[in-house]
Amino acid sequence: MRGIGGNVGKIALKKTMPIVHKLGAVSRERDNLVDELDVVKKSQGDLHQKFNCFVDKQGEQRDVAPPTIPLFKSSHSLSPDLVNLGKRCDLCDWKKWVIARGEVHAVDPNTHVHGAEMGDGNFSVVLMEIIALQSELRKEDGYHDTLGEVGVGGFVVWPKLFLSIYP
């Protein structure tokens, strides 16, 4: 309770559970990547030994330095939002009322949806059920004004703060 503060109720604790699960998934993924890196380093050392044996057999008596492998550099940093891809979600309005249901399709802010980038803090969602047909889109797409016009199976860009993502 020290980190959360006083007057903590059941609801506040239940709301922190998805965050705890996401952190656990990210830490397991990090541990898996560290294990894979250890395997790659070991295999690189084995290859270095085999190469030195081959050079010795060829009559050269010098030791060859291990090859340097450039580190992988991505243009995008790994995002914690990646764990949300493919998950079911509720689209909420500003009153936090559920107005539609869908599935998270894209989380990268540089993804283009309807000819424009999604931008920071937005997810692309495939609509699976629309409860309030006349609800306005949170980010205009230039083609539609309401969720009903987009229709089931269509894509919308929705702020992640107004998404309730299922674990």
PDB file of C-alpha atoms in Angstrom:
ATOM      1  CA  MET A   1       0.000   0.000   0.000  1.00  0.00           C
ATOM      2  CA  ARG A   2       2.991   2.254   0.452  1.00  0.00           C
ATOM      3  CA  GLY A   3       3.269   2.944  -3.302  1.00  0.00           C
ATOM      4  CA  ILE A   4      -0.459   3.392  -3.911  1.00  0.00           C
ATOM      5  CA  GLY A   5      -1.354   5.561  -0.906  1.00  0.00           C
ATOM      6  CA  GLY A   6      -4.071   5.528   1.673  1.00  0.00           C
ATOM      7  CA  ASN A   7      -7.783   4.824   1.219  1.00  0.00           C
ATOM      8  CA  VAL A   8      -7.195   2.083  -1.327  1.00  0.00           C
ATOM      9  CA  GLY A   9     -10.289   0.082  -2.180  1.00  0.00           C
ATOM     10  CA  LYS A  10     -11.041  -3.087  -4.086  1.00  0.00           C
ATOM     11  CA  ILE A  11     -11.729  -1.193  -7.302  1.00  0.00           C
ATOM     12  CA  ALA A  12      -8.372   0.595  -7.266  1.00  0.00           C
ATOM     13  CA  LEU A  13      -6.565  -2.707  -6.722  1.00  0.00           C
ATOM     14  CA  LYS A  14      -8.526  -4.409  -9.526  1.00  0.00           C
ATOM     15  CA  LYS A  15      -7.623  -1.591 -11.932  1.00  0.00           C
ATOM     16  CA  THR A  16      -3.901  -2.125 -11.261  1.00  0.00           C
ATOM     17  CA  MET A  17      -4.039  -5.837 -12.149  1.00  0.00           C
ATOM     18  CA  PRO A  18      -3.871  -5.337 -15.973  1.00  0.00           C
ATOM     19  CA  ILE A  19      -0.787  -3.176 -15.470  1.00  0.00           C
ATOM     20  CA  VAL A  20       0.829  -5.857 -13.314  1.00  0.00           C
ATOM     21  CA  HIS A  21       0.070  -8.495 -15.967  1.00  0.00           C
ATOM     22  CA  LYS A  22       1.546  -6.295 -18.736  1.00  0.00           C
ATOM     23  CA  LEU A  23       4.692  -5.686 -16.712  1.00  0.00           C
ATOM     24  CA  GLY A  24       5.022  -9.421 -16.108  1.00  0.00           C
ATOM     25  CA  ALA A  25       4.672 -10.150 -19.832  1.00  0.00           C
ATOM     26  CA  VAL A  26       7.263  -7.519 -20.730  1.00  0.00           C
ATOM     27  CA  SER A  27       9.737  -8.831 -18.152  1.00  0.00           C
ATOM     28  CA  ARG A  28       9.257 -12.437 -19.400  1.00  0.00           C
ATOM     29  CA  GLU A  29       9.866 -11.242 -22.969  1.00  0.00           C
ATOM     30  CA  ARG A  30      13.015  -9.399 -21.840  1.00  0.00           C
ATOM     31  CA  ASP A  31      14.266 -12.547 -20.053  1.00  0.00           C
ATOM     32  CA  ASN A  32      13.647 -14.605 -23.207  1.00  0.00           C
ATOM     33  CA  LEU A  33      15.615 -12.105 -25.294  1.00  0.00           C
ATOM     34  CA  VAL A  34      18.513 -12.210 -22.805  1.00  0.00           C
ATOM     35  CA  ASP A  35      18.532 -16.023 -22.996  1.00  0.00           C
ATOM     36  CA  GLU A  36      18.533 -15.898 -26.802  1.00  0.00           C
ATOM     37  CA  LEU A  37      21.420 -13.418 -26.731  1.00  0.00           C
ATOM     38  CA  ASP A  38      23.419 -15.764 -24.488  1.00  0.00           C
ATOM     39  CA  VAL A  39      22.850 -18.618 -26.956  1.00  0.00           C
ATOM     40  CA  VAL A  40      24.016 -16.420 -29.859  1.00  0.00           C
ATOM     41  CA  LYS A  41      27.161 -15.379 -27.947  1.00  0.00           C
ATOM     42  CA  LYS A  42      27.961 -19.019 -27.135  1.00  0.00           C
ATOM     43  CA  SER A  43      27.516 -20.106 -30.752  1.00  0.00           C
ATOM     44  CA  GLN A  44      29.700 -17.182 -31.883  1.00  0.00           C
ATOM     45  CA  GLY A  45      32.441 -18.374 -29.498  1.00  0.00           C
ATOM     46  CA  ASP A  46      32.136 -21.939 -30.859  1.00  0.00           C
ATOM     47  CA  LEU A  47      32.446 -20.653 -34.419  1.00  0.00           C
ATOM     48  CA  HIS A  48      35.512 -18.634 -33.423  1.00  0.00           C
ATOM     49  CA  GLN A  49      37.165 -21.765 -31.997  1.00  0.00           C
ATOM     50  CA  LYS A  50      36.369 -23.804 -35.115  1.00  0.00           C
ATOM     51  CA  PHE A  51      37.723 -21.032 -37.334  1.00  0.00           C
ATOM     52  CA  ASN A  52      40.990 -20.880 -35.351  1.00  0.00           C
ATOM     53  CA  CYS A  53      41.352 -24.684 -35.647  1.00  0.00           C
ATOM     54  CA  PHE A  54      40.808 -24.405 -39.399  1.00  0.00           C
ATOM     55  CA  VAL A  55      43.431 -21.639 -39.686  1.00  0.00           C
ATOM     56  CA  ASP A  56      45.918 -23.705 -37.648  1.00  0.00           C
ATOM     57  CA  LYS A  57      45.399 -26.682 -39.942  1.00  0.00           C
ATOM     58  CA  GLN A  58      46.143 -24.493 -42.945  1.00  0.00           C
ATOM     59  CA  GLY A  59      49.599 -23.793 -41.585  1.00  0.00           C
ATOM     60  CA  GLU A  60      49.080 -20.281 -40.267  1.00  0.00           C
ATOM     61  CA  GLN A  61      50.169 -19.888 -36.647  1.00  0.00           C
ATOM     62  CA  ARG A  62      48.351 -16.634 -35.854  1.00  0.00           C
ATOM     63  CA  ASP A  63      45.235 -16.199 -33.783  1.00  0.00           C
ATOM     64  CA  VAL A  64      42.319 -14.587 -35.579  1.00  0.00           C
ATOM     65  CA  ALA A  65      40.172 -12.099 -33.700  1.00  0.00           C
ATOM     66  CA  PRO A  66      36.506 -12.996 -33.446  1.00  0.00           C
ATOM     67  CA  PRO A  67      34.326 -11.351 -36.065  1.00  0.00           C
ATOM     68  CA  THR A  68      32.347  -8.356 -34.956  1.00  0.00           C
ATOM     69  CA  ILE A  69      28.644  -8.523 -35.511  1.00  0.00           C
ATOM     70  CA  PRO A  70      26.931  -5.144 -35.719  1.00  0.00           C
ATOM     71  CA  LEU A  71      24.119  -4.692 -33.244  1.00  0.00           C
ATOM     72  CA  PHE A  72      20.614  -4.618 -34.654  1.00  0.00           C
ATOM     73  CA  LYS A  73      19.281  -1.095 -34.683  1.00  0.00           C
ATOM     74  CA  SER A  74      15.630  -0.525 -35.333  1.00  0.00           C
ATOM     75  CA  SER A  75      14.140   2.716 -36.510  1.00  0.00           C
ATOM     76  CA  HIS A  76      11.427   2.192 -33.905  1.00  0.00           C
ATOM     77  CA  SER A  77      12.053   1.443 -30.258  1.00  0.00           C
ATOM     78  CA  LEU A  78      10.218  -1.513 -28.775  1.00  0.00           C
ATOM     79  CA  SER A  79       6.922  -0.278 -27.476  1.00  0.00           C
ATOM     80  CA  PRO A  80       5.136  -1.674 -24.439  1.00  0.00           C
ATOM     81  CA  ASP A  81       1.929  -1.229 -26.459  1.00  0.00           C
ATOM     82  CA  LEU A  82       2.897  -4.217 -28.639  1.00  0.00           C
ATOM     83  CA  VAL A  83       1.378  -6.583 -26.071  1.00  0.00           C
ATOM     84  CA  ASN A  84      -2.046  -5.139 -26.970  1.00  0.00           C
ATOM     85  CA  LEU A  85      -1.966  -6.239 -30.626  1.00  0.00           C
ATOM     86  CA  GLY A  86      -4.862  -8.531 -31.478  1.00  0.00           C
ATOM     87  CA  LYS A  87      -6.598  -8.090 -28.131  1.00  0.00           C
ATOM     88  CA  ARG A  88     -10.304  -7.448 -27.834  1.00  0.00           C
ATOM     89  CA  CYS A  89     -11.311  -4.033 -26.527  1.00  0.00           C
ATOM     90  CA  ASP A  90     -14.239  -1.767 -25.729  1.00  0.00           C
ATOM     91  CA  LEU A  91     -14.356   1.682 -27.332  1.00  0.00           C
ATOM     92  CA  CYS A  92     -15.594   4.228 -24.795  1.00  0.00           C
ATOM     93  CA  ASP A  93     -16.831   7.785 -25.076  1.00  0.00           C
ATOM     94  CA  TRP A  94     -15.699  10.638 -22.858  1.00  0.00           C
ATOM     95  CA  LYS A  95     -18.104   9.455 -20.130  1.00  0.00           C
ATOM     96  CA  LYS A  96     -16.412   6.024 -20.285  1.00  0.00           C
ATOM     97  CA  TRP A  97     -19.599   4.414 -21.639  1.00  0.00           C
ATOM     98  CA  VAL A  98     -18.995   1.512 -24.006  1.00  0.00           C
ATOM     99  CA  ILE A  99     -20.127   2.534 -27.503  1.00  0.00           C
ATOM    100  CA  ALA A 100     -18.478  -0.217 -29.580  1.00  0.00           C
ATOM    101  CA  ARG A 101     -16.363  -3.356 -29.357  1.00  0.00           C
ATOM    102  CA  GLY A 102     -13.419  -4.300 -31.494  1.00  0.00           C
ATOM    103  CA  GLU A 103      -9.901  -5.676 -31.744  1.00  0.00           C
ATOM    104  CA  VAL A 104      -6.626  -3.740 -31.616  1.00  0.00           C
ATOM    105  CA  HIS A 105      -5.100  -3.807 -35.103  1.00  0.00           C
ATOM    106  CA  ALA A 106      -2.101  -1.427 -34.957  1.00  0.00           C
ATOM    107  CA  VAL A 107      -0.274   0.428 -32.165  1.00  0.00           C
ATOM    108  CA  ASP A 108       2.613   2.125 -34.025  1.00  0.00           C
ATOM    109  CA  PRO A 109       1.966   5.904 -34.155  1.00  0.00           C
ATOM    110  CA  ASN A 110       3.548   6.048 -37.646  1.00  0.00           C
ATOM    111  CA  THR A 111       0.991   3.625 -39.112  1.00  0.00           C
ATOM    112  CA  HIS A 112      -1.157   5.155 -41.836  1.00  0.00           C
ATOM    113  CA  VAL A 113      -4.911   4.689 -41.550  1.00  0.00           C
ATOM    114  CA  HIS A 114      -7.096   6.285 -44.233  1.00  0.00           C
ATOM    115  CA  GLY A 115      -4.120   8.229 -45.602  1.00  0.00           C
ATOM    116  CA  ALA A 116      -2.998   9.838 -42.322  1.00  0.00           C
ATOM    117  CA  GLU A 117      -0.698   8.798 -39.496  1.00  0.00           C
ATOM    118  CA  MET A 118      -2.410   7.599 -36.333  1.00  0.00           C
ATOM    119  CA  GLY A 119      -0.267   9.786 -34.093  1.00  0.00           C
ATOM    120  CA  ASP A 120       0.863   9.290 -30.513  1.00  0.00           C
ATOM    121  CA  GLY A 121      -1.633   7.915 -28.027  1.00  0.00           C
ATOM    122  CA  ASN A 122      -3.893   6.288 -30.647  1.00  0.00           C
ATOM    123  CA  PHE A 123      -4.573   2.699 -31.684  1.00  0.00           C
ATOM    124  CA  SER A 124      -6.128   1.392 -34.884  1.00  0.00           C
ATOM    125  CA  VAL A 125      -9.133  -0.783 -34.029  1.00  0.00           C
ATOM    126  CA  VAL A 126     -11.232  -3.132 -36.189  1.00  0.00           C
ATOM    127  CA  LEU A 127     -14.895  -2.711 -35.254  1.00  0.00           C
ATOM    128  CA  MET A 128     -16.700  -5.953 -34.354  1.00  0.00           C
ATOM    129  CA  GLU A 129     -19.847  -4.570 -32.748  1.00  0.00           C
ATOM    130  CA  ILE A 130     -21.275  -1.062 -32.707  1.00  0.00           C
ATOM    131  CA  ILE A 131     -23.564  -0.171 -29.838  1.00  0.00           C
ATOM    132  CA  ALA A 132     -24.040   3.578 -30.482  1.00  0.00           C
ATOM    133  CA  LEU A 133     -24.229   4.055 -34.264  1.00  0.00           C
ATOM    134  CA  GLN A 134     -24.337   7.865 -34.083  1.00  0.00           C
ATOM    135  CA  SER A 135     -21.161   8.219 -31.996  1.00  0.00           C
ATOM    136  CA  GLU A 136     -18.673  10.561 -33.641  1.00  0.00           C
ATOM    137  CA  LEU A 137     -15.176   9.436 -34.514  1.00  0.00           C
ATOM    138  CA  ARG A 138     -12.408  10.633 -32.188  1.00  0.00           C
ATOM    139  CA  LYS A 139     -10.034  11.230 -35.112  1.00  0.00           C
ATOM    140  CA  GLU A 140     -11.568  12.263 -38.415  1.00  0.00           C
ATOM    141  CA  ASP A 141     -10.642  10.024 -41.314  1.00  0.00           C
ATOM    142  CA  GLY A 142     -11.945  12.202 -44.145  1.00  0.00           C
ATOM    143  CA  TYR A 143     -14.476   9.556 -45.212  1.00  0.00           C
ATOM    144  CA  HIS A 144     -16.828   9.010 -42.276  1.00  0.00           C
ATOM    145  CA  ASP A 145     -18.275  11.028 -39.416  1.00  0.00           C
ATOM    146  CA  THR A 146     -19.800   8.358 -37.158  1.00  0.00           C
ATOM    147  CA  LEU A 147     -19.137   4.773 -36.128  1.00  0.00           C
ATOM    148  CA  GLY A 148     -22.303   3.705 -37.932  1.00  0.00           C
ATOM    149  CA  GLU A 149     -20.915   5.044 -41.214  1.00  0.00           C
ATOM    150  CA  VAL A 150     -17.694   3.083 -40.724  1.00  0.00           C
ATOM    151  CA  GLY A 151     -19.620  -0.117 -39.986  1.00  0.00           C
ATOM    152  CA  VAL A 152     -18.667  -3.479 -38.574  1.00  0.00           C
ATOM    153  CA  GLY A 153     -15.358  -4.676 -40.025  1.00  0.00           C
ATOM    154  CA  GLY A 154     -14.107  -1.144 -40.620  1.00  0.00           C
ATOM    155  CA  PHE A 155     -11.039   0.470 -39.103  1.00  0.00           C
ATOM    156  CA  VAL A 156     -11.094   3.470 -36.764  1.00  0.00           C
ATOM    157  CA  VAL A 157      -8.350   5.344 -34.956  1.00  0.00           C
ATOM    158  CA  TRP A 158      -9.211   5.612 -31.267  1.00  0.00           C
ATOM    159  CA  PRO A 159      -7.309   7.181 -28.333  1.00  0.00           C
ATOM    160  CA  LYS A 160      -5.883   4.432 -26.142  1.00  0.00           C
ATOM    161  CA  LEU A 161      -7.093   6.312 -23.053  1.00  0.00           C
ATOM    162  CA  PHE A 162     -10.648   5.631 -24.225  1.00  0.00           C
ATOM    163  CA  LEU A 163     -10.071   1.924 -24.876  1.00  0.00           C
ATOM    164  CA  SER A 164     -10.775  -0.765 -22.336  1.00  0.00           C
ATOM    165  CA  ILE A 165      -8.502  -3.616 -23.446  1.00  0.00           C
ATOM    166  CA  TYR A 166      -9.220  -7.158 -22.285  1.00  0.00           C
ATOM    167  CA  PRO A 167      -6.261  -9.109 -20.843  1.00  0.00           C
TER     168      PRO A 167
END
